[in-house]
Short mmCIF file of C-alpha atoms in Angstrom, two decimals:
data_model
loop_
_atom_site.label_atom_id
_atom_site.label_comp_id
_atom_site.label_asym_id
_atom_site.label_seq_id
_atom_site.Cartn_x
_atom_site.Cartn_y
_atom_site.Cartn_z
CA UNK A 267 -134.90 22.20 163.35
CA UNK A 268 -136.77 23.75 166.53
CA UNK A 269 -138.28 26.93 166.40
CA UNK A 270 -136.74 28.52 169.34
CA UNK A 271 -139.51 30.48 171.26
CA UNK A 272 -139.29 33.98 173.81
CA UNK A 273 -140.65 33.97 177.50
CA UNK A 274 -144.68 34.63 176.76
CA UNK A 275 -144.35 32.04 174.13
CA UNK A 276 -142.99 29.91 176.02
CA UNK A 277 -145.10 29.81 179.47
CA UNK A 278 -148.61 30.18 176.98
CA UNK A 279 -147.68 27.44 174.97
CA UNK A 280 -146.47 25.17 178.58
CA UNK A 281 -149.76 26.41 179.69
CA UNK A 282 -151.60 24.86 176.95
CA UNK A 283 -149.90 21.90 176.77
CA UNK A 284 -150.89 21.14 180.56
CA UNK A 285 -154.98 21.43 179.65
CA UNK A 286 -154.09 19.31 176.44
CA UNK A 287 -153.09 16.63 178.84
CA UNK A 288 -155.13 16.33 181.30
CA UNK A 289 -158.65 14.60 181.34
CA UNK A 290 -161.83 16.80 180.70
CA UNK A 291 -162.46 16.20 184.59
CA UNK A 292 -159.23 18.00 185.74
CA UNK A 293 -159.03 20.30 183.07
CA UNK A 294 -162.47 21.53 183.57
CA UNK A 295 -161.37 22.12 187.34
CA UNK A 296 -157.79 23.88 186.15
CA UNK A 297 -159.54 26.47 183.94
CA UNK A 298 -161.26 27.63 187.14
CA UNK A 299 -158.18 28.78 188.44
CA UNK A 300 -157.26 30.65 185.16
CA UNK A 301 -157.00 34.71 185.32
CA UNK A 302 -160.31 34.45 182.97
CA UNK A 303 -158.26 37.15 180.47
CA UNK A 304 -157.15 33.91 177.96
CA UNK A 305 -158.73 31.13 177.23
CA UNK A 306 -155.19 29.24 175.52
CA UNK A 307 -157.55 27.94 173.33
CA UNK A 308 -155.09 29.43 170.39
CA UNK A 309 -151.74 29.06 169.65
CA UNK A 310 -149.65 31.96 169.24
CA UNK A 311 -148.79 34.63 171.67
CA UNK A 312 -152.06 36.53 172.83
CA UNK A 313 -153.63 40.19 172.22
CA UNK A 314 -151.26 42.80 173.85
CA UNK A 315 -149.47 46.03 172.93
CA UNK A 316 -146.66 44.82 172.47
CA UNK A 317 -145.17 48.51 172.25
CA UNK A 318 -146.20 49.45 175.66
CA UNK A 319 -144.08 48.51 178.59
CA UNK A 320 -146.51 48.57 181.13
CA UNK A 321 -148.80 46.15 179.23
CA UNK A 322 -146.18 43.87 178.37
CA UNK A 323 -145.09 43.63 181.80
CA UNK A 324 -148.97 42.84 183.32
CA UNK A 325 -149.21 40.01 180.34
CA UNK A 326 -146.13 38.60 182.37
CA UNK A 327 -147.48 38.62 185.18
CA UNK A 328 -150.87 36.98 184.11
CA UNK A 329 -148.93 34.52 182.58
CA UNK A 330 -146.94 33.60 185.19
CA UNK A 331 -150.23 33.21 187.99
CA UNK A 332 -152.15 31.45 186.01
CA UNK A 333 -149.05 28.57 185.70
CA UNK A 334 -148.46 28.89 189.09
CA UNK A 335 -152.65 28.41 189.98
CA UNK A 336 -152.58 25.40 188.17
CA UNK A 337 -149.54 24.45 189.61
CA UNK A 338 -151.47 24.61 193.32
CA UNK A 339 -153.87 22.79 191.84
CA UNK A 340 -151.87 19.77 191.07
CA UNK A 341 -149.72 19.54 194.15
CA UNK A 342 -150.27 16.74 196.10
CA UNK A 343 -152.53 14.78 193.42
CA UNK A 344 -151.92 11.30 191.80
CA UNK A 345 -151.90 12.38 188.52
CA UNK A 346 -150.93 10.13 184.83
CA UNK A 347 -147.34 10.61 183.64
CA UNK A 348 -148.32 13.09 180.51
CA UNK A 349 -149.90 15.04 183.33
CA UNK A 350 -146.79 15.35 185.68
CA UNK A 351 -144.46 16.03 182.41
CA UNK A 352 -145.89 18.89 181.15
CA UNK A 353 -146.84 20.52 185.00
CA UNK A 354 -143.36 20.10 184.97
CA UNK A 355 -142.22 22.09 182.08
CA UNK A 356 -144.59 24.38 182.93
CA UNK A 357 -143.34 24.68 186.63
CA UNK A 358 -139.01 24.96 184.19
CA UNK A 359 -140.47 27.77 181.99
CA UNK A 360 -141.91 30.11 184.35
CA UNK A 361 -138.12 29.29 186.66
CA UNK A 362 -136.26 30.50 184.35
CA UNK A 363 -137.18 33.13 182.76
CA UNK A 364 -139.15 34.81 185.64
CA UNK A 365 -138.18 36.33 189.38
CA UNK A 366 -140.80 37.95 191.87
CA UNK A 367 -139.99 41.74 192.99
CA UNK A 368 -140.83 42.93 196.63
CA UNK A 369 -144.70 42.88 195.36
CA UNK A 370 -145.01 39.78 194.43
CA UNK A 371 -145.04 40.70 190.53
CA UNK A 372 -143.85 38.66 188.17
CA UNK A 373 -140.93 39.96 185.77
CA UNK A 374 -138.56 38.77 183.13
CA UNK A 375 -134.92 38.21 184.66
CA UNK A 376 -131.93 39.55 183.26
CA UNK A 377 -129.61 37.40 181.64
CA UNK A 378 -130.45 33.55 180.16
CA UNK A 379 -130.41 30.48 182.88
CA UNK A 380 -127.68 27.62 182.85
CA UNK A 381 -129.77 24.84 181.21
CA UNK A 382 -132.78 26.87 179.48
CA UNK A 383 -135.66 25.31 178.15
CA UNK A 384 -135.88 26.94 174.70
CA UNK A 385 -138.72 25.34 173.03
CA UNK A 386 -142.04 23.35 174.46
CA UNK A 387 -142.02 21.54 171.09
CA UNK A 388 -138.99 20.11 171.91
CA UNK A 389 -137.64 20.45 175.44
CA UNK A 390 -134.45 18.71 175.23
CA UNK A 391 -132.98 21.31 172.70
CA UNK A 392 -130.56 24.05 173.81
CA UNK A 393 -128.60 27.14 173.16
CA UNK A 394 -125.48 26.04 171.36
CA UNK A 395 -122.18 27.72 170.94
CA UNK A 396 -119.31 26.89 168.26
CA UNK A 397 -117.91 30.55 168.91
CA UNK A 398 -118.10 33.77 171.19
CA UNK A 399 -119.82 34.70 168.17
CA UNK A 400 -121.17 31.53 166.32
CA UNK A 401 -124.43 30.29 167.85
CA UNK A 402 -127.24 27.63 167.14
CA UNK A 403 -130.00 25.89 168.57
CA UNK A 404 -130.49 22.60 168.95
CA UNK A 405 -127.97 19.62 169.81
CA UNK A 406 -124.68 18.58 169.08
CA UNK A 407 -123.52 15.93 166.80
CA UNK A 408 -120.15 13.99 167.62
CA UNK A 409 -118.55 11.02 166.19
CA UNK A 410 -115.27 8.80 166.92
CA UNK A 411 -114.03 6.90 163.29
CA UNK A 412 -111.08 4.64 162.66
CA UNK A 413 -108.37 6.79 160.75
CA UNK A 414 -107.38 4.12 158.76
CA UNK A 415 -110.40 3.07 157.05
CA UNK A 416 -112.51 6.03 158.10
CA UNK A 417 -115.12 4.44 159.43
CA UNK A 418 -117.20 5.42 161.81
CA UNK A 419 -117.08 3.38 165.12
CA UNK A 420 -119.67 5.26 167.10
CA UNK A 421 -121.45 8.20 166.80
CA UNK A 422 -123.94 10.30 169.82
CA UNK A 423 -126.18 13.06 170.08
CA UNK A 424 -125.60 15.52 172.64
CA UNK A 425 -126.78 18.58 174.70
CA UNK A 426 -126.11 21.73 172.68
CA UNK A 427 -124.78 23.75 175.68
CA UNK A 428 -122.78 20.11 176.84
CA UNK A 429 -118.95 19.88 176.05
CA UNK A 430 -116.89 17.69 174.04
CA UNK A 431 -114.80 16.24 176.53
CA UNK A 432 -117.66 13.92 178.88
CA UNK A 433 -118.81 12.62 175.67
CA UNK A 434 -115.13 10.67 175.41
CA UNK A 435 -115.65 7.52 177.42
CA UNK A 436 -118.50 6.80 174.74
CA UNK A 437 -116.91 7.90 172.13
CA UNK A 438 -114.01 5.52 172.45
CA UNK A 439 -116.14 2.11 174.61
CA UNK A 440 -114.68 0.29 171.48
CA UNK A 441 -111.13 0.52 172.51
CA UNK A 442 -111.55 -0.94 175.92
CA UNK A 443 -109.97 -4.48 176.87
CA UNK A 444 -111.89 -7.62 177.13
CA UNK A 445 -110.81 -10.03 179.98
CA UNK A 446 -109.12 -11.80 178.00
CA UNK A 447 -106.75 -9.45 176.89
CA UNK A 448 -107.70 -8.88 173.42
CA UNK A 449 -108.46 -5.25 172.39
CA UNK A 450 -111.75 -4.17 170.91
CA UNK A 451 -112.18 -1.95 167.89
CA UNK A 452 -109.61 -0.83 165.52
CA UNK A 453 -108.21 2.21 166.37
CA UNK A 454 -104.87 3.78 165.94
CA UNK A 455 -102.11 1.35 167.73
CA UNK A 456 -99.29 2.44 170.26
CA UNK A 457 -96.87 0.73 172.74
CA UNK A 458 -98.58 0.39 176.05
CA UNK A 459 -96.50 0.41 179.41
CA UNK A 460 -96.15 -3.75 178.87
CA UNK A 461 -94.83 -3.52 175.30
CA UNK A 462 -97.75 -4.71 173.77
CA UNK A 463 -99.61 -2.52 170.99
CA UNK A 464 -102.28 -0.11 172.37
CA UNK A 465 -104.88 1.95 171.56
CA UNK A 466 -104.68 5.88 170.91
CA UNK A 467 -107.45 8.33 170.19
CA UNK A 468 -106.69 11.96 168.92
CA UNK A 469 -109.19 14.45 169.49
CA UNK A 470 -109.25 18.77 169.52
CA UNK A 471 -108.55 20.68 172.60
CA UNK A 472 -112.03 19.94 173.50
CA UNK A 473 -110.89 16.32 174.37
CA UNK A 474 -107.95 17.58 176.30
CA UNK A 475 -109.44 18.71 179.73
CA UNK A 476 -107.11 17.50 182.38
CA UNK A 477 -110.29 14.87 183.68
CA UNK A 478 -110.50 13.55 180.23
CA UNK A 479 -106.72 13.08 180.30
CA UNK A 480 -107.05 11.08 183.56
CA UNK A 481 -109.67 8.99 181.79
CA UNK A 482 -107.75 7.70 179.07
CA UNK A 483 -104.94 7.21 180.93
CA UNK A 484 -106.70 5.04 183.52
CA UNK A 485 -107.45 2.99 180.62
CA UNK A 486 -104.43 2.62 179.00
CA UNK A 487 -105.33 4.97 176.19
CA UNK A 488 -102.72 7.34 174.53
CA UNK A 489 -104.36 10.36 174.27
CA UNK A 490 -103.33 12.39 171.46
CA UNK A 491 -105.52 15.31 171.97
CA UNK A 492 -104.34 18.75 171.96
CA UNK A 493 -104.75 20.73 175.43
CA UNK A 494 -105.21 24.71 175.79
CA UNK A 495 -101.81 26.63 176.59
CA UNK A 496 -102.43 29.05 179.86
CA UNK A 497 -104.07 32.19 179.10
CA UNK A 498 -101.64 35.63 178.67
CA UNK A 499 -104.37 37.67 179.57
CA UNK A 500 -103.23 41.67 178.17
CA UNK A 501 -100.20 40.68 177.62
CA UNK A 502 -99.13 39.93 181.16
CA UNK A 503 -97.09 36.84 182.70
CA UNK A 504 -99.50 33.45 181.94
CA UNK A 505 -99.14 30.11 184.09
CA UNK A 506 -96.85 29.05 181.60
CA UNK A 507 -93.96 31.50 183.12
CA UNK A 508 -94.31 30.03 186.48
CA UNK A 509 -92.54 27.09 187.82
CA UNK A 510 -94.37 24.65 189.41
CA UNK A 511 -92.85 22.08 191.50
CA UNK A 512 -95.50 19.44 192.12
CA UNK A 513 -92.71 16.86 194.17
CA UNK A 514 -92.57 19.94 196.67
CA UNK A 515 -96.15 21.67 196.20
CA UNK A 516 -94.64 24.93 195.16
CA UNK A 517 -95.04 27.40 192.97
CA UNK A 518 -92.26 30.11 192.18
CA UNK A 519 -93.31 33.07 190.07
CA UNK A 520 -91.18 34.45 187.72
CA UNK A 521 -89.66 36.95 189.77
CA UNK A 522 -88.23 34.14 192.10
CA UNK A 523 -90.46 34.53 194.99
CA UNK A 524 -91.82 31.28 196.29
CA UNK A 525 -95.06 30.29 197.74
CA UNK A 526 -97.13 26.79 198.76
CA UNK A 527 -100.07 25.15 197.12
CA UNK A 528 -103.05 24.93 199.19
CA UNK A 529 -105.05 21.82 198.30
CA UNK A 530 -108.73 20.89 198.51
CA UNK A 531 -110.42 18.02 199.37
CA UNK A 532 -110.55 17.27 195.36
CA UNK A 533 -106.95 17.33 194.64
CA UNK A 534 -106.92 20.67 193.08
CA UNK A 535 -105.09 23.56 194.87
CA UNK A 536 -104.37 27.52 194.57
CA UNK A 537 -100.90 29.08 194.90
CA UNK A 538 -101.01 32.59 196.33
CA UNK A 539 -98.69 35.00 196.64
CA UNK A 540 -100.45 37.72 198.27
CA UNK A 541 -98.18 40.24 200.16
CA UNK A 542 -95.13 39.33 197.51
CA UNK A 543 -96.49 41.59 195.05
CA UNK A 544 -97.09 44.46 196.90
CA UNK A 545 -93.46 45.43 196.65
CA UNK A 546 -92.35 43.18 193.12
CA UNK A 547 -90.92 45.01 190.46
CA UNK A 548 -92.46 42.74 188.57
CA UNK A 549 -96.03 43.12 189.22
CA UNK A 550 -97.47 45.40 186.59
CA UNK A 551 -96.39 42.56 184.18
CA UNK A 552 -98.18 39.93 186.16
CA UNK A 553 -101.55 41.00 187.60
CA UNK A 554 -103.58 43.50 188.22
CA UNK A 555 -105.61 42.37 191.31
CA UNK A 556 -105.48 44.25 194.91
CA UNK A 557 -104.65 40.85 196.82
CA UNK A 558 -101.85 39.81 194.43
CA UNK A 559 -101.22 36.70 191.73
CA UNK A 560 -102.74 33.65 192.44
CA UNK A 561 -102.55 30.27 190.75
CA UNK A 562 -105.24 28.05 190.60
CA UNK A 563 -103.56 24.17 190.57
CA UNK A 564 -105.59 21.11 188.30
CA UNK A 565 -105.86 18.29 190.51
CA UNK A 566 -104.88 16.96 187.11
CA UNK A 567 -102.07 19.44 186.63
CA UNK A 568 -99.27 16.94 186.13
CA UNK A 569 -100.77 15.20 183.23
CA UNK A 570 -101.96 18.44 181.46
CA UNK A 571 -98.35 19.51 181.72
CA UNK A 572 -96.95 16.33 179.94
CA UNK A 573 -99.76 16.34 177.21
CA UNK A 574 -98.67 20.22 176.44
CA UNK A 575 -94.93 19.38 176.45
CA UNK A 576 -95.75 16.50 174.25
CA UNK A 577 -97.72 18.75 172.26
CA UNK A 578 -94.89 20.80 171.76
CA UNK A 579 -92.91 17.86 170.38
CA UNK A 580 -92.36 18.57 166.10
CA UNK A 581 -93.45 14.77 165.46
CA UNK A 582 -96.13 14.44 167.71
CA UNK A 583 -97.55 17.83 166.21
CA UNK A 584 -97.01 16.22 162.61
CA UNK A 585 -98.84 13.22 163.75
CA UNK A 586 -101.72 15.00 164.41
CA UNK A 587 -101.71 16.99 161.61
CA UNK A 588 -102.15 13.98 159.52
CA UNK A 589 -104.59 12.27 161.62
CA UNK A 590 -106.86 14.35 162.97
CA UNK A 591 -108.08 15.91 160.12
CA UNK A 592 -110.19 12.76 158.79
CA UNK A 593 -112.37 12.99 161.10
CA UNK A 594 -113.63 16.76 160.10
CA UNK A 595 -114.13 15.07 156.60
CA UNK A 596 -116.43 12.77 158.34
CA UNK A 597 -118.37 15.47 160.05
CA UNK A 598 -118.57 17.03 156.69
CA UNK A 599 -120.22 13.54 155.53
CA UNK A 600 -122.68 13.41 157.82
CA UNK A 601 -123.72 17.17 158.13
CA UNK A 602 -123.87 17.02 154.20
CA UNK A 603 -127.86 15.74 155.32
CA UNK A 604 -127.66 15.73 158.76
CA UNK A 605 -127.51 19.38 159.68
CA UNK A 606 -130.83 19.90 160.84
CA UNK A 607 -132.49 17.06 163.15
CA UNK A 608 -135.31 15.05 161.74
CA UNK A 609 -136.37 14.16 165.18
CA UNK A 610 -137.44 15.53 168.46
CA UNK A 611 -135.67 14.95 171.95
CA UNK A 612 -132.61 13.64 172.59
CA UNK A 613 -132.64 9.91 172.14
CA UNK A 614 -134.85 10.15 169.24
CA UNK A 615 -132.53 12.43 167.89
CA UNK A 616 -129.65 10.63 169.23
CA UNK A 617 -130.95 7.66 167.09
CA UNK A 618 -131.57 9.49 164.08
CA UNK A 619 -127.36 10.89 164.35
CA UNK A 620 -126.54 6.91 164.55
CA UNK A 621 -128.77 5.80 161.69
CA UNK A 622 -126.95 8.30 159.18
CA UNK A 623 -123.81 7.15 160.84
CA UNK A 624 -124.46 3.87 159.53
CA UNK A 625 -125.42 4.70 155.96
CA UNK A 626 -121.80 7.02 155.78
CA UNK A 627 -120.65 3.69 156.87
CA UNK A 628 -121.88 1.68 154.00
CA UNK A 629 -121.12 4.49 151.31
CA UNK A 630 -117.98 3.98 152.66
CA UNK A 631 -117.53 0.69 152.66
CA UNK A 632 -118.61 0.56 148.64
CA UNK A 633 -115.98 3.04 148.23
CA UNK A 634 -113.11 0.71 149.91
CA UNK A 635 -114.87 -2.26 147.39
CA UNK A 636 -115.64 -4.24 150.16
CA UNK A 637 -116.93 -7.89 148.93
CA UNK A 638 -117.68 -11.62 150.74
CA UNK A 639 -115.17 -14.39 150.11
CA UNK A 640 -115.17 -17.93 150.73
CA UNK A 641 -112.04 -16.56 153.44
CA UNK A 642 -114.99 -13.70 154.90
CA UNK A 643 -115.53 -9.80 154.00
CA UNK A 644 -112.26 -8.08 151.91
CA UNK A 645 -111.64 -4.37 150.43
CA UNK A 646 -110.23 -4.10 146.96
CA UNK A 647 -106.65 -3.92 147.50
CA UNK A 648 -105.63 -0.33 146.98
#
């Protein structure tokens, strides 16, 4: 619940809360080095006209000098922890939001940076995305539960402009093996490679990234997570209609020309085949480019193959269908008063997602009619 705030906003309020932090000694000597044209004693964005370009554009650029004179004034200093915190948020805001032209003025750049800072009030939030359209600020929510019992067995708080996928290993820490063998948490059980029943996790396409598939299968994990079919961008050939022969590190296109896969030092390679489509009769169907069709190659490529032939599999589909789906339910749970974050920053926030985890939990577990025997804990039979 973060008020998300524009570039002055931003750099003023930064600015402030760098002379709110430091002693009356430094501050006193970092107000020297202020423009003299604003105090900050006020919140608030300052007295401007906000209609004229030309003013706008020299409050900018006041803005920005005065962060960077206190910045100077800083450098090089032994300075508390609440100090060096907020010079450096001050030092993020003006980053990136701001370039220099061939003067030296400062100006707004075009476009939003990677990982912006959206709020002073809360600096860990982000710009989220559920959609090209469908937007929010804040963080992300995610949560792993037992399908059976529907239970949650962990729950985190996340970036809002992180993906799914790196939160899996945490997600699913539960269903790693002891030492001894002995598997730990309850999830959904499959034959491993030694016969012995195994753990599974199901998850969205979001889970299926061909590094998350590596993952879980270093760890003996079925994944049952869905993973994105190649893109038929207008209509033309996707990487589905090629053939690629990983034994022989070849790709063959569709209209039977062949061509090698060039590897990096990652694993991951690119198949082009250049000069071949300067004559194919094929090529308005396949690309577009001046240099031909390439193929970019997952280091990972052979297991996201095998999950999307699996995938295509009528049983392993129905599977999913009846699994997956619990877990949305759960979201809806937990969103029911969890939507908006009671907390600020991430692990505080992160906390907050895991306390309400555990309440679902025991709402839950009076639903299943869970009571103490002489024997231990039991559900009502269904």
């Amino acid at each position: 619940a973060v008020a998300t705030m524009d570039t002055v906003t931003l750099i003023r309020s930064a600015i402030r809360g760098l002379l709110k932090a430091a002693d009356a000694q430094l501050e006193a000597e970092l107000r020297t080095v202020l423009s003299g044209s604003d105090d900050y004693a006020s919140a608030g964005k300052p007295v401007c006209d906000w209609n004229d370009a030309d003013a706008r554009a020299v409050l900018i650029d006041q803005l920005a000098a005065d962060g960077v004179a206190l910045l100077g004034v800083l450098e090089g200093r032994q300075l508390q922890p609440a100090v060096v915190q907020a010079g450096e948020l001050v030092a993020t805001v003006i980053g990136q939001d701001l370039e220099q032209d061939e003067h030296g003025t400062f100006r707004i750049v075009r476009g939003v940076a990677t990982d912006r800072v959206i709020s002073t009030v809360d600096p860990d939030a982000r710009h989220g995305r559920k959609s090209t359209s469908g937007k929010f600020d804040g963080y992300k929510g995610h949560v792993a539960i037992d399908p059976d019992s529907e239970i949650v067995t962990d729950a985190a708080a996340g970036p809002a402009n992180a993906g799914d996928g790196p939160m899996t290993g945490r997600l699913t820490a539960d269903l790693d093996r002891h030492d001894d063998g002995d598997q730990a948490g309850s999830g959904d059980q499959n034959h491993d490679r030694d016969g012995q029943q195994g753990p599974a996790v199901y998850g969205d396409a979001a889970y299926g990234s061909g590094d998350q598939l590596a993952e879980l299968d270093a760890r003996g994990i079925d994944a049952k997570v869905k993973t994105q079919p190649p893109a038929r961008r207008n209509g033309k050939f996707s990487k589905g209609d090629f053939d690629i022969d990983l034994g022989a590190d070849t790709v063959t296109c569709p209209a039977g020309h062949t061509t090698g896969i060039v590897r990096g030092a990652d694993g991951s390679g690119v198949a082009r085949f250049a000069d071949k489509c300067r004559t194919c009769p094929l090529r308005e169907r396949c690309t577009d480019a001046a240099r031909g069709r390439q193929l970019n190659i997952h280091r990972h490529e052979a297991l996201l193959a095998r999950q999307r032939a699996r995938g295509a599999d009528p049983d392993w589909a129905s599977d999913y269908r009846a699994t997956r789906p619990k877990v949305e339910r759960k979201l809806a749970h937990l969103v029911r008063r969890g939507r908006r974050a009671r907390r600020r920053g991430l692990q505080r926030v992160d906390a907050d997602w895991n306390l309400l985890a555990g309440a679902v939990n025991l709402a839950r577990l009076a639903a299943l009619g869970t009571h103490h025997t002489t024997g231990g804990w039991r559900t009502a039979p269904a």
